[in-house]
Structure formats: C-alpha cells, structure tokens
mmCIF file of C-alpha atoms and ligand atoms in Angstrom:
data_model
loop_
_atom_site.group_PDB
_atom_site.id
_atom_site.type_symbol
_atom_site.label_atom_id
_atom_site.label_comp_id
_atom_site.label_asym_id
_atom_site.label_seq_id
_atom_site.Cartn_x
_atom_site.Cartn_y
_atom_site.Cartn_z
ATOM 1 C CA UNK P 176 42.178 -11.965 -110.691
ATOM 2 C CA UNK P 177 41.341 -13.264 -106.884
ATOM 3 C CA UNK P 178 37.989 -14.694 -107.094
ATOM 4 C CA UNK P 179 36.176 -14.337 -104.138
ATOM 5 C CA UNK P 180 33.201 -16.821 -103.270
ATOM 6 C CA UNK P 181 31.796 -15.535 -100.011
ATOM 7 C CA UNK P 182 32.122 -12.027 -98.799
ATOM 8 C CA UNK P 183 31.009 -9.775 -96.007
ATOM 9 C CA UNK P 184 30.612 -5.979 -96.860
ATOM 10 C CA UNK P 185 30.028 -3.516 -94.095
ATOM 11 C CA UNK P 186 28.336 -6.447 -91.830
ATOM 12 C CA UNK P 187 26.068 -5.696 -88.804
ATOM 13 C CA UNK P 188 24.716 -8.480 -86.893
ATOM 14 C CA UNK P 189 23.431 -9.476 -83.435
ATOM 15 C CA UNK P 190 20.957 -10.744 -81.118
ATOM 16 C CA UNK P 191 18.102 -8.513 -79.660
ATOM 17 C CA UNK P 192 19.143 -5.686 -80.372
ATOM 18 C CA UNK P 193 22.819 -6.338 -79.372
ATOM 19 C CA UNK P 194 25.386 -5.388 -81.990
ATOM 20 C CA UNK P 195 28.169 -8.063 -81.615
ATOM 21 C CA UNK P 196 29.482 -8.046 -85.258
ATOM 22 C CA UNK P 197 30.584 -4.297 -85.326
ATOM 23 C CA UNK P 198 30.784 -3.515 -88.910
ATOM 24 C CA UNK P 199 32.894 -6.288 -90.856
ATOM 25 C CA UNK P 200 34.602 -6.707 -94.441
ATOM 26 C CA UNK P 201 35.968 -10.449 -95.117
ATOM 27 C CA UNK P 202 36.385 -11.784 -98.171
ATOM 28 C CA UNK P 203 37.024 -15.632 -98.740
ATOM 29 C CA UNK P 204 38.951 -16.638 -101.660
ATOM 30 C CA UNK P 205 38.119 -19.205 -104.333
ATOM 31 C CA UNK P 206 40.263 -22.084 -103.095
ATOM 32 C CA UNK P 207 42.023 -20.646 -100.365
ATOM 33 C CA UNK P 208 42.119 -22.192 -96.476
ATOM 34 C CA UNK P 209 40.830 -18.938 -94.579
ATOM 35 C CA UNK P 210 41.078 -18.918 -90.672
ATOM 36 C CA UNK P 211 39.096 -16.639 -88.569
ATOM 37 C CA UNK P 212 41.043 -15.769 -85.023
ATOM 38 C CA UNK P 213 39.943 -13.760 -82.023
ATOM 39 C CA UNK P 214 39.536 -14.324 -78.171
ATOM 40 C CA UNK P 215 36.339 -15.924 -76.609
ATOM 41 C CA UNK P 216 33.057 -13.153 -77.388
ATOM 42 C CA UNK P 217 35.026 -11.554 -80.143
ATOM 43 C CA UNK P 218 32.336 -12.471 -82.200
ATOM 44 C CA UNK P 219 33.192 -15.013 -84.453
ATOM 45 C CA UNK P 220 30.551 -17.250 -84.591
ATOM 46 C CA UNK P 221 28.233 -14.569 -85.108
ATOM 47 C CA UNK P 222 29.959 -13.933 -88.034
ATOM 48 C CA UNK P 223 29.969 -17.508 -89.363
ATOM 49 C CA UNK P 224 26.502 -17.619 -89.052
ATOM 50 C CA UNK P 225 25.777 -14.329 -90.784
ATOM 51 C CA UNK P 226 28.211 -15.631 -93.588
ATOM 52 C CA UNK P 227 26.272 -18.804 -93.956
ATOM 53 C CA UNK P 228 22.885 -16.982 -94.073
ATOM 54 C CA UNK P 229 21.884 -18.048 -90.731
ATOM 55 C CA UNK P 230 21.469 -14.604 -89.324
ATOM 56 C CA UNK P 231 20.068 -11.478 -90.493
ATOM 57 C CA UNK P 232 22.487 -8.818 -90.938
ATOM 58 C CA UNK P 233 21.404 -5.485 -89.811
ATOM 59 C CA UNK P 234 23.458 -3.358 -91.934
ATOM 60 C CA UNK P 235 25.844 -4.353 -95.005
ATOM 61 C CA UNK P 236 25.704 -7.402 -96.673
ATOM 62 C CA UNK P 237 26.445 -10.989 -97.028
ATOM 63 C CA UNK P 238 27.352 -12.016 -100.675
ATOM 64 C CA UNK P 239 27.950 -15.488 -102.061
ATOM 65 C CA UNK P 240 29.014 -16.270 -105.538
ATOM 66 C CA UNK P 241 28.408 -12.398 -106.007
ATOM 67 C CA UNK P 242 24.748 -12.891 -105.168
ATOM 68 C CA UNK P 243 23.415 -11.022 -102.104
ATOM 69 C CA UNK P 244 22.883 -13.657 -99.473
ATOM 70 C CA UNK P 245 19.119 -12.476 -98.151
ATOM 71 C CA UNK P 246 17.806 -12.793 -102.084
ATOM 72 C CA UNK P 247 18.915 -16.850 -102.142
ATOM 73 C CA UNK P 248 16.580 -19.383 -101.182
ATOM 74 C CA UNK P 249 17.538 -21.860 -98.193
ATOM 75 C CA UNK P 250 18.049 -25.109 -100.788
ATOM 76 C CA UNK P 251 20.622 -23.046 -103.349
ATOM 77 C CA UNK P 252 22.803 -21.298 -100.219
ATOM 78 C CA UNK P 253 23.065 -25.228 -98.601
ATOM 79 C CA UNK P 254 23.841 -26.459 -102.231
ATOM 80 C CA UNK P 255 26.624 -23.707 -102.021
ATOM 81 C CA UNK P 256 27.950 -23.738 -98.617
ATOM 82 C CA UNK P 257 28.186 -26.169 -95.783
ATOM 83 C CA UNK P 258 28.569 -25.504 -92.315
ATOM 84 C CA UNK P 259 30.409 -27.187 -89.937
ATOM 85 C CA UNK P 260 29.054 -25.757 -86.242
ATOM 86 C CA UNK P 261 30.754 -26.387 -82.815
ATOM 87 C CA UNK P 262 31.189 -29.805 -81.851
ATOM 88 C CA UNK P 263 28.181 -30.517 -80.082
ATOM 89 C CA UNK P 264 25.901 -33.999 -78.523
ATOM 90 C CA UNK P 265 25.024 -36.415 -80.911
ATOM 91 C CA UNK P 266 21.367 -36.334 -81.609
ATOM 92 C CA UNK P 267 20.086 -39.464 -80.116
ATOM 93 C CA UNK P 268 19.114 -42.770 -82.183
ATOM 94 C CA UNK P 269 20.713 -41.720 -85.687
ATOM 95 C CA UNK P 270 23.619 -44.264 -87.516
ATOM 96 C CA UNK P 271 26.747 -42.760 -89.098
ATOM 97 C CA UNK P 272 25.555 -43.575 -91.783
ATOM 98 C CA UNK P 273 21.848 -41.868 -91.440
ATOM 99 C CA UNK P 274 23.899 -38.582 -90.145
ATOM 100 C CA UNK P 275 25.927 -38.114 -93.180
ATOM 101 C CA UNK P 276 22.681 -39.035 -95.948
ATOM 102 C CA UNK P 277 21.172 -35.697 -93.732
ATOM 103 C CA UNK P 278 24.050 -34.139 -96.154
ATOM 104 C CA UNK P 279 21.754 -34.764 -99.279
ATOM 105 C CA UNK P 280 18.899 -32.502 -98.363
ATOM 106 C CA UNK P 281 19.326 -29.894 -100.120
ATOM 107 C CA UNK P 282 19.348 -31.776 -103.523
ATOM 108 C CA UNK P 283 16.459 -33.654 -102.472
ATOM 109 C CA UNK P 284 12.490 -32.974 -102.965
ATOM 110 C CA UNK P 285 9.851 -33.248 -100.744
ATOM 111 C CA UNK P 286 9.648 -37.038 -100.397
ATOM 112 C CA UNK P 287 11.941 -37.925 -102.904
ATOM 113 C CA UNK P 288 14.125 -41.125 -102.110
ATOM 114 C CA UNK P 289 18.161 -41.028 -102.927
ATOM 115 C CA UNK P 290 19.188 -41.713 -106.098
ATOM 116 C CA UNK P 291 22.795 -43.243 -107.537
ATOM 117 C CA UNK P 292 23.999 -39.522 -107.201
ATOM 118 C CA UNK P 293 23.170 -39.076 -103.577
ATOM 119 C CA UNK P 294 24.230 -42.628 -103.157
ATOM 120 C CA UNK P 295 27.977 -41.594 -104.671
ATOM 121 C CA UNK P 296 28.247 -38.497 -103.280
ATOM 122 C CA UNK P 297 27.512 -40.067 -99.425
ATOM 123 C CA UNK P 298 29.911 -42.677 -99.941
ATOM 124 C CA UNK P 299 32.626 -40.876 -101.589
ATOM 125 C CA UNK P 300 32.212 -38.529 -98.366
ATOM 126 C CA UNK P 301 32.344 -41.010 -95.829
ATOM 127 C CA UNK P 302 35.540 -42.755 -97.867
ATOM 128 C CA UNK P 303 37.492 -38.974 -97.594
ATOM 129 C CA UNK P 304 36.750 -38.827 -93.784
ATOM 130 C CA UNK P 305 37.334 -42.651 -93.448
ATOM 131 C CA UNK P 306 33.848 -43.138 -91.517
ATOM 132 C CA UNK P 307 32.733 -45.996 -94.017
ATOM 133 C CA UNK P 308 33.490 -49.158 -91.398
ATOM 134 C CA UNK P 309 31.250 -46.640 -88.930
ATOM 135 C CA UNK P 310 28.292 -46.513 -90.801
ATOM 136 C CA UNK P 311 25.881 -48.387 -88.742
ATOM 137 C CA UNK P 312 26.793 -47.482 -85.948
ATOM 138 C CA UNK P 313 24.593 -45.135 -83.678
ATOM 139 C CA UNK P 314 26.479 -41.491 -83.269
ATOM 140 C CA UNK P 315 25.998 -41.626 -79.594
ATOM 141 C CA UNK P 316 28.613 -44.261 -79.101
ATOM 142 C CA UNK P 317 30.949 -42.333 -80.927
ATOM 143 C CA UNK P 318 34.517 -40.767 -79.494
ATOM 144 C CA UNK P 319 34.494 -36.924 -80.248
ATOM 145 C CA UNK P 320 37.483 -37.510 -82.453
ATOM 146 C CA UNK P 321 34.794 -39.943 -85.036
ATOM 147 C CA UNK P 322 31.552 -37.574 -84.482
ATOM 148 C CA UNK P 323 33.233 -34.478 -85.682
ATOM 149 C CA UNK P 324 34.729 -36.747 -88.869
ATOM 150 C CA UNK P 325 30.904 -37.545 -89.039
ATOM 151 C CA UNK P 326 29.587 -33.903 -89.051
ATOM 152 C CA UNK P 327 32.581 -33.197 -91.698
ATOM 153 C CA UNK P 328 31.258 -36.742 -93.619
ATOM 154 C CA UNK P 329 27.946 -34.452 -93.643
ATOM 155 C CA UNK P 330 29.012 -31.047 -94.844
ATOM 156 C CA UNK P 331 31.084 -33.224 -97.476
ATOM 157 C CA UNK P 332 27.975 -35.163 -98.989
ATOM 158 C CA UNK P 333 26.344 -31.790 -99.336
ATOM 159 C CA UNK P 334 28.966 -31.117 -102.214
ATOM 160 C CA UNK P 335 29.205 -27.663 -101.268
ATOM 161 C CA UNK P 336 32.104 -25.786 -103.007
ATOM 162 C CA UNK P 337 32.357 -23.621 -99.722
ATOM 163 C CA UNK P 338 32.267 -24.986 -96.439
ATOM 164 C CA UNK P 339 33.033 -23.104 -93.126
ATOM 165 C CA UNK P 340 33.674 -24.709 -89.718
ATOM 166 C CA UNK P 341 33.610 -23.285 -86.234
ATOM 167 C CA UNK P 342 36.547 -25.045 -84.038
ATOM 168 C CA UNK P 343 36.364 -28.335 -85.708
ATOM 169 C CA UNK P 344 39.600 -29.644 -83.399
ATOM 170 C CA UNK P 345 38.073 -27.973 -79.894
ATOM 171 C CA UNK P 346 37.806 -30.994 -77.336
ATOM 172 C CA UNK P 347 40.068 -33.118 -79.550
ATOM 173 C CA UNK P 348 43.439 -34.227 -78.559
ATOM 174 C CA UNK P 349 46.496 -33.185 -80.406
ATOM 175 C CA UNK P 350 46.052 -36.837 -82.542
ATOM 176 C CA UNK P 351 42.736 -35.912 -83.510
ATOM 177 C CA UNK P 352 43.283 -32.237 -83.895
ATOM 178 C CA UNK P 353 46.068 -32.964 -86.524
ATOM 179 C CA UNK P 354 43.430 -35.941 -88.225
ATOM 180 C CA UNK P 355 40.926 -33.526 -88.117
ATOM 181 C CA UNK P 356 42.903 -30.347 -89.898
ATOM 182 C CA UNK P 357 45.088 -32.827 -92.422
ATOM 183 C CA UNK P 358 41.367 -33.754 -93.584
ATOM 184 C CA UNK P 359 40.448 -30.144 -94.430
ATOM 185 C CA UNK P 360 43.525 -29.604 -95.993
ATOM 186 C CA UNK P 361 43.194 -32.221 -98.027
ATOM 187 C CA UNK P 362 39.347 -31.359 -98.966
ATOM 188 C CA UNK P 363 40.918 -28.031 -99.751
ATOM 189 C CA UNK P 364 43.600 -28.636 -101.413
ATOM 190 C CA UNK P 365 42.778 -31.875 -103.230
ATOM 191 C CA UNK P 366 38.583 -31.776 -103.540
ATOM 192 C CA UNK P 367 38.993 -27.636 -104.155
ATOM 193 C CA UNK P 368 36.926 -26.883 -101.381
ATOM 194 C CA UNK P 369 37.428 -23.375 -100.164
ATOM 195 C CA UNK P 370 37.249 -23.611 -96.094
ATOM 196 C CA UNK P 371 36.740 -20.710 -93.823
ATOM 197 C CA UNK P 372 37.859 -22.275 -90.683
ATOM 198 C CA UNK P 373 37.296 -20.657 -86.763
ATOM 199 C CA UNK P 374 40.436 -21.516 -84.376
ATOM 200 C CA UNK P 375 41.219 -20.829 -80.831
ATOM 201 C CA UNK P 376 44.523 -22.898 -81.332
ATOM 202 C CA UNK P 377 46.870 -20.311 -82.822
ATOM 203 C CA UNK P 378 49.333 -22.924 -83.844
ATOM 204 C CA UNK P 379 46.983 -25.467 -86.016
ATOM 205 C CA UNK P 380 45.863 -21.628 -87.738
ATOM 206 C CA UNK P 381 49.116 -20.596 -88.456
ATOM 207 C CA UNK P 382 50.027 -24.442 -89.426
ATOM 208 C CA UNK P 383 47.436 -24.895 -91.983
ATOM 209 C CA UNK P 384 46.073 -21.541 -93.265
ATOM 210 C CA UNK P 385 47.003 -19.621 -96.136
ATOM 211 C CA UNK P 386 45.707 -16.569 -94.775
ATOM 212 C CA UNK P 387 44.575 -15.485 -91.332
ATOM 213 C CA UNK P 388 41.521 -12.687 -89.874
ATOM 214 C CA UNK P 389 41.726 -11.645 -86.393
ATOM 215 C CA UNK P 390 39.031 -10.099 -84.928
ATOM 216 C CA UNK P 391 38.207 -8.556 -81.291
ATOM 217 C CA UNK P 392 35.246 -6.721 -80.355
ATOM 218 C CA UNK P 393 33.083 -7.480 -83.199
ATOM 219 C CA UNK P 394 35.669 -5.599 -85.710
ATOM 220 C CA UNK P 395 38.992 -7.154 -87.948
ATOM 221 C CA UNK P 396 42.111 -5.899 -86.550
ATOM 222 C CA UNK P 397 44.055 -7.728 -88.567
ATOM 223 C CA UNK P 398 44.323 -10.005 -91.654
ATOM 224 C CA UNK P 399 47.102 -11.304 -94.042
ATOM 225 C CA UNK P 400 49.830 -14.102 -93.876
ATOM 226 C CA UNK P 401 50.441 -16.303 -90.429
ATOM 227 C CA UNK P 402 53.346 -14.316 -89.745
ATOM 228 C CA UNK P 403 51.670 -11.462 -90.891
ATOM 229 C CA UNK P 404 48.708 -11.698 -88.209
ATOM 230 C CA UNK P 405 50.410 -13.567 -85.534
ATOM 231 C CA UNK P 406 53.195 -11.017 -83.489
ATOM 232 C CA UNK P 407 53.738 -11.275 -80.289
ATOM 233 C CA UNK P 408 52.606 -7.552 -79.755
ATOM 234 C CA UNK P 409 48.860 -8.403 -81.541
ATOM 235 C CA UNK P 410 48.639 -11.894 -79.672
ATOM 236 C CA UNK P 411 49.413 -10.414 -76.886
ATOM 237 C CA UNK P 412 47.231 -7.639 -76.810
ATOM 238 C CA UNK P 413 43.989 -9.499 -78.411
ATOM 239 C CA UNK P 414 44.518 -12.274 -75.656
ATOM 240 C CA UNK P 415 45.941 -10.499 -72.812
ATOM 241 C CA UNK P 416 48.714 -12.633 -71.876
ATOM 242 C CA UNK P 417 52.134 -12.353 -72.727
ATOM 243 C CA UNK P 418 53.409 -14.887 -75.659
ATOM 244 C CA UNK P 419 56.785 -15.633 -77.360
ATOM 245 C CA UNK P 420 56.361 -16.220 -81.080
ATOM 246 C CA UNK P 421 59.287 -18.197 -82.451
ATOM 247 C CA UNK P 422 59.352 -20.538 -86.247
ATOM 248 C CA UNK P 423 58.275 -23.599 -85.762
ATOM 249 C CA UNK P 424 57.259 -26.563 -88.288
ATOM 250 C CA UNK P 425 57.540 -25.599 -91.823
ATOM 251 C CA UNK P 426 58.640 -22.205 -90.490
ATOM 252 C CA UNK P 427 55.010 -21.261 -89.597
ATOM 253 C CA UNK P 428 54.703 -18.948 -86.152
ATOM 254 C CA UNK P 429 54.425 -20.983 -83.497
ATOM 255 C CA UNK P 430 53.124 -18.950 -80.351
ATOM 256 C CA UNK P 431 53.838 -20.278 -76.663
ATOM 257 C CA UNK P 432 51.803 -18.672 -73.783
ATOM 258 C CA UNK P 433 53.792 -17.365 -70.786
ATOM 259 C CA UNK P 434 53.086 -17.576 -67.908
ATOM 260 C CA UNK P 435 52.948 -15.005 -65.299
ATOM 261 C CA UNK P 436 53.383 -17.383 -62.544
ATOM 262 C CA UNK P 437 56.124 -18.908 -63.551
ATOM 263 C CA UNK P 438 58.370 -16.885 -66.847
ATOM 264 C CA UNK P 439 58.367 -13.398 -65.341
ATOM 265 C CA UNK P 440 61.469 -12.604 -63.372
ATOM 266 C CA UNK P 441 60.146 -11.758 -59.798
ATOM 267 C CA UNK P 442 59.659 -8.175 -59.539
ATOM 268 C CA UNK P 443 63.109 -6.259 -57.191
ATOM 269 C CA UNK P 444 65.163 -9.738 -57.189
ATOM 270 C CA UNK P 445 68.389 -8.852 -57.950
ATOM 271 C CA UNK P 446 70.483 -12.130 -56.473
HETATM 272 P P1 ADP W 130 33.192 -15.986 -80.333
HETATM 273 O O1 ADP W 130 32.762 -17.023 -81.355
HETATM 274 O O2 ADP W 130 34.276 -15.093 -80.844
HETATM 275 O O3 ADP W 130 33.518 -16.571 -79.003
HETATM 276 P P2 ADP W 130 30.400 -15.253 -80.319
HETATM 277 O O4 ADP W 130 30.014 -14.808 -81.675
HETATM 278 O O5 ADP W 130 30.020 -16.647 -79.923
HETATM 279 O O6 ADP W 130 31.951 -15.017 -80.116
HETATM 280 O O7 ADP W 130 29.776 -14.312 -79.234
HETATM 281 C C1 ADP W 130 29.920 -12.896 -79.305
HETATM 282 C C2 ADP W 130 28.956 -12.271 -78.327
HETATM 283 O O8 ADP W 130 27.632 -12.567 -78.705
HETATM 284 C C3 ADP W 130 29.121 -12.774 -76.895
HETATM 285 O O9 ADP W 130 28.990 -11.691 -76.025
HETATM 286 C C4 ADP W 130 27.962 -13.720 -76.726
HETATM 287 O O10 ADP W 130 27.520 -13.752 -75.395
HETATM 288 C C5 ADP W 130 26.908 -13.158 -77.646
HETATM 289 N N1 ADP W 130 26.050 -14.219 -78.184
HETATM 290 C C6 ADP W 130 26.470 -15.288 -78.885
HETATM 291 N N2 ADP W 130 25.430 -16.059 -79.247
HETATM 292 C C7 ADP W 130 24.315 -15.466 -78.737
HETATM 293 C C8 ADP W 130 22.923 -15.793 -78.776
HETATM 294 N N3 ADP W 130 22.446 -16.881 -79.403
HETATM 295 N N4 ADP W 130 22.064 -14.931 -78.166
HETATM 296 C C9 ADP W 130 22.531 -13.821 -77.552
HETATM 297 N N5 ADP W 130 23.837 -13.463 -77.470
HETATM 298 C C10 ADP W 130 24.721 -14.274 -78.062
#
C-alpha cells in the first residue's frame, strides 16, 4: 500500500480574507520526489505553506503522518518536515556554519547547548551539500549557487523525513540548477527523504520527478507521470504560450517555448 506522509484534504487557504488555495487534495508519497507546477499566482506557495503548517487553512485539512496538522505542536511538525522557502538575502552577520546549526532547533531546549547528536547530524548535512570548507564563512559573501546549498545544509540538519522546497534552482544558472536538483535527488533517493519540490522550470520537473501536480487558479488540474502532466495542449493553456513538447534526456518531456515573434508563420504569406 502507498503510504502517504503529508496530505491536503479539501484545503482552503488565504490571506485576509482572500481565497487563493481554492479547495485542494495532494497527497505526498512516502519516498517519492513530488513536484508542484503552475504559472506565477497559481497559488503554490500558499499551498506549501499551508502543507508545512505555516498557514491556517480555512476549510479542509492539512495531515502529516496521518495526524491533523493544526493539533501538532511547532517543535514535532519541524522535527517532521523541513522547509526550504524561496531563495532569499542572507541574514546579515551569520557563518555557514552558524546557518546550518539553526537546523537543530527543533531538537533543542530552551538553552540547551548541542550535543554529539546535533554535532553529527550538522556535519553529516553540510558533508551531503558539500558546504563543510564554507563553514566560517559569513553567508553574505556567498554566490546564490552556495547560499541555497546552505539553506538545504539547514533543512538537512533538521533530520526531517519530509522536506518541501519552493524553487530551490530560481536565480541559479543551469550549473547550479543541475547541482542543486542532483542533491535532492540524491537526499531522496539515497537519505529517503520524501521532497515536495515547487518548479517554474518545466524541464528540471519533468527531469527529476516521479510524479508531477499542476495547479492554476488555486485548484489541481492535473497530476500523474511527467508525460502524463506535461502536453503541449495543458502547458499551453496553463501558461498561455504556445510550446512544442518533444523526448528529451532519459526520454523525459522536454517542453520548448515558442515564440510568437519569431515560430509562427506570418499570417496571409503565401510566397
Ligand atoms: P505562486 O507560488 O503560484 O506564484 P502564490 O501562492 O505566491 O502563487 O500567490 C497566489 C496569490 O496569493 C497571488 O495573487 C498573490 O498575490 C497572493 N499572495 C501571496 N502571498 C501573499 C501574502 N503574503 N499576502 C497577501 N496575498 C498574497
């Protein structure tokens, strides 16, 4: 039987007032490499954050490990789930190394110094997301490509099971975008971490999920395989702009934008 770790039943969420998750059912896998799709405002960050207990649902329910998410305390959902957020600025004087010990706080007690397990599981973390020759220095003189490691370093220390990520390749060239993803597949695959992972590159998704969710307007429209989710009538129509979706590496979809500019044949020219 599937075993599902984090779920989302009949979830209603938003921001004074504002409905912007319309209604959702998503169900992450024990294991599996999940990626969440959808155009800019679809609301797909709101959803992260109501699956990681960050935002009240209005309606419906969040449920982790089978538990309903607003009857957890704060320490046992971070001991359960980490969450990557959008690649943001470095908060000012912190090392590398005082970023990812931040990971440990939820195993921690009021006051209470680290101990040889917190020590492990912060160095074992920075070894995965090869930080360790970072560690003193301060995050603000770090490329984006080495902070988001960093914040990854973080969520791995935390020795959550679960971890979910919101665009953890955005601003990253393709180098780092690839570093960045073989990680998680590798935390997934080899350290059994299930990942719920949001993408605006369609290609990376399709690349290195198991299973995709689209979503527009608050709602799933769609959700199964790559080349299940990704046609070039639903890309198409969730992005507005015409695609061509063709195999590409390891016979994944890989979706090129075209362009209207330049692809369409100019309307009447019959030379
Ligand atoms: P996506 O991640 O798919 O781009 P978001 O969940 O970030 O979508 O945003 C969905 C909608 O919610 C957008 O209309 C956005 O303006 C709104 N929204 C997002 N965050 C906030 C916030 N903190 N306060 C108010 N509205 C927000």
């Amino acid at each position: 039987m599937v075993e599902v770790v984090l779920e989302a039943r009949g979830l209603r969420c938003g921001y004074d007032g504002r409905e912007v998750v319309a209604g959702v059912d998503v169900a992450l896998r024990r294991g599996e490499f999940l990626g969440l799709i959808g155009p800019n405002g679809s609301g797909k960050t709101t959803l992260l954050r109501a699956l990681a207990g960050r935002l009240v649902a209005t309606a419906g329910e969040v449920l982790l490990d089978g538990a309903a998410m607003r009857s957890l305390r704060r320490r046992d959902v971070a001991r359960a789930l980490a969450v990557v957020p959008q690649l943001s600025s470095p908060p000012f004087e912190f090392t590398v190394g005082e970023i990812v010990a931040m990971g440990r706080t939820p195993h921690l007690g009021r006051l209470q110094p680290e101990g040889p397990d917190d020590r492990a599981a912060i160095d074992l973390a920075m070894a995965l997301t090869n930080v360790g020759p970072l560690a003193e220095r301060p995050v603000t003189e770090l490329s984006g490509g080495e902070f988001q490691r960093v914040v990854i370093a973080r969520a791995l220390a935390q020795e959550a099971p679960v971890m979910l990520l919101d665009e953890p390749a955005a601003h990253l060239d393709i180098g780092h975008q690839v570093e960045i993803f073989d990680l998680l597949l590798r935390l997934n695959r080899e350290e059994q971490r299930s990942i719920l992972c949001v993408s605006h590159d369609l290609n990376l998704a399709a690349r290195y999920c198991d299973r995709l969710i689209a979503m527009t307007d608050g709602r799933v429209c769609a959700e199964g395989s790559p080349a299940e989710v990704l046609t070039e009538e639903r890309v198409s129509q969730l992005y507005g702009c015409a695609v061509r979706i063709e195999p590409g590496p390891g016979g994944r979809p890989n979706v090129s934008p075209l362009s209207a500019a330049l692809d369409a044949a100019p309307a009447g020219d019959a030379r």
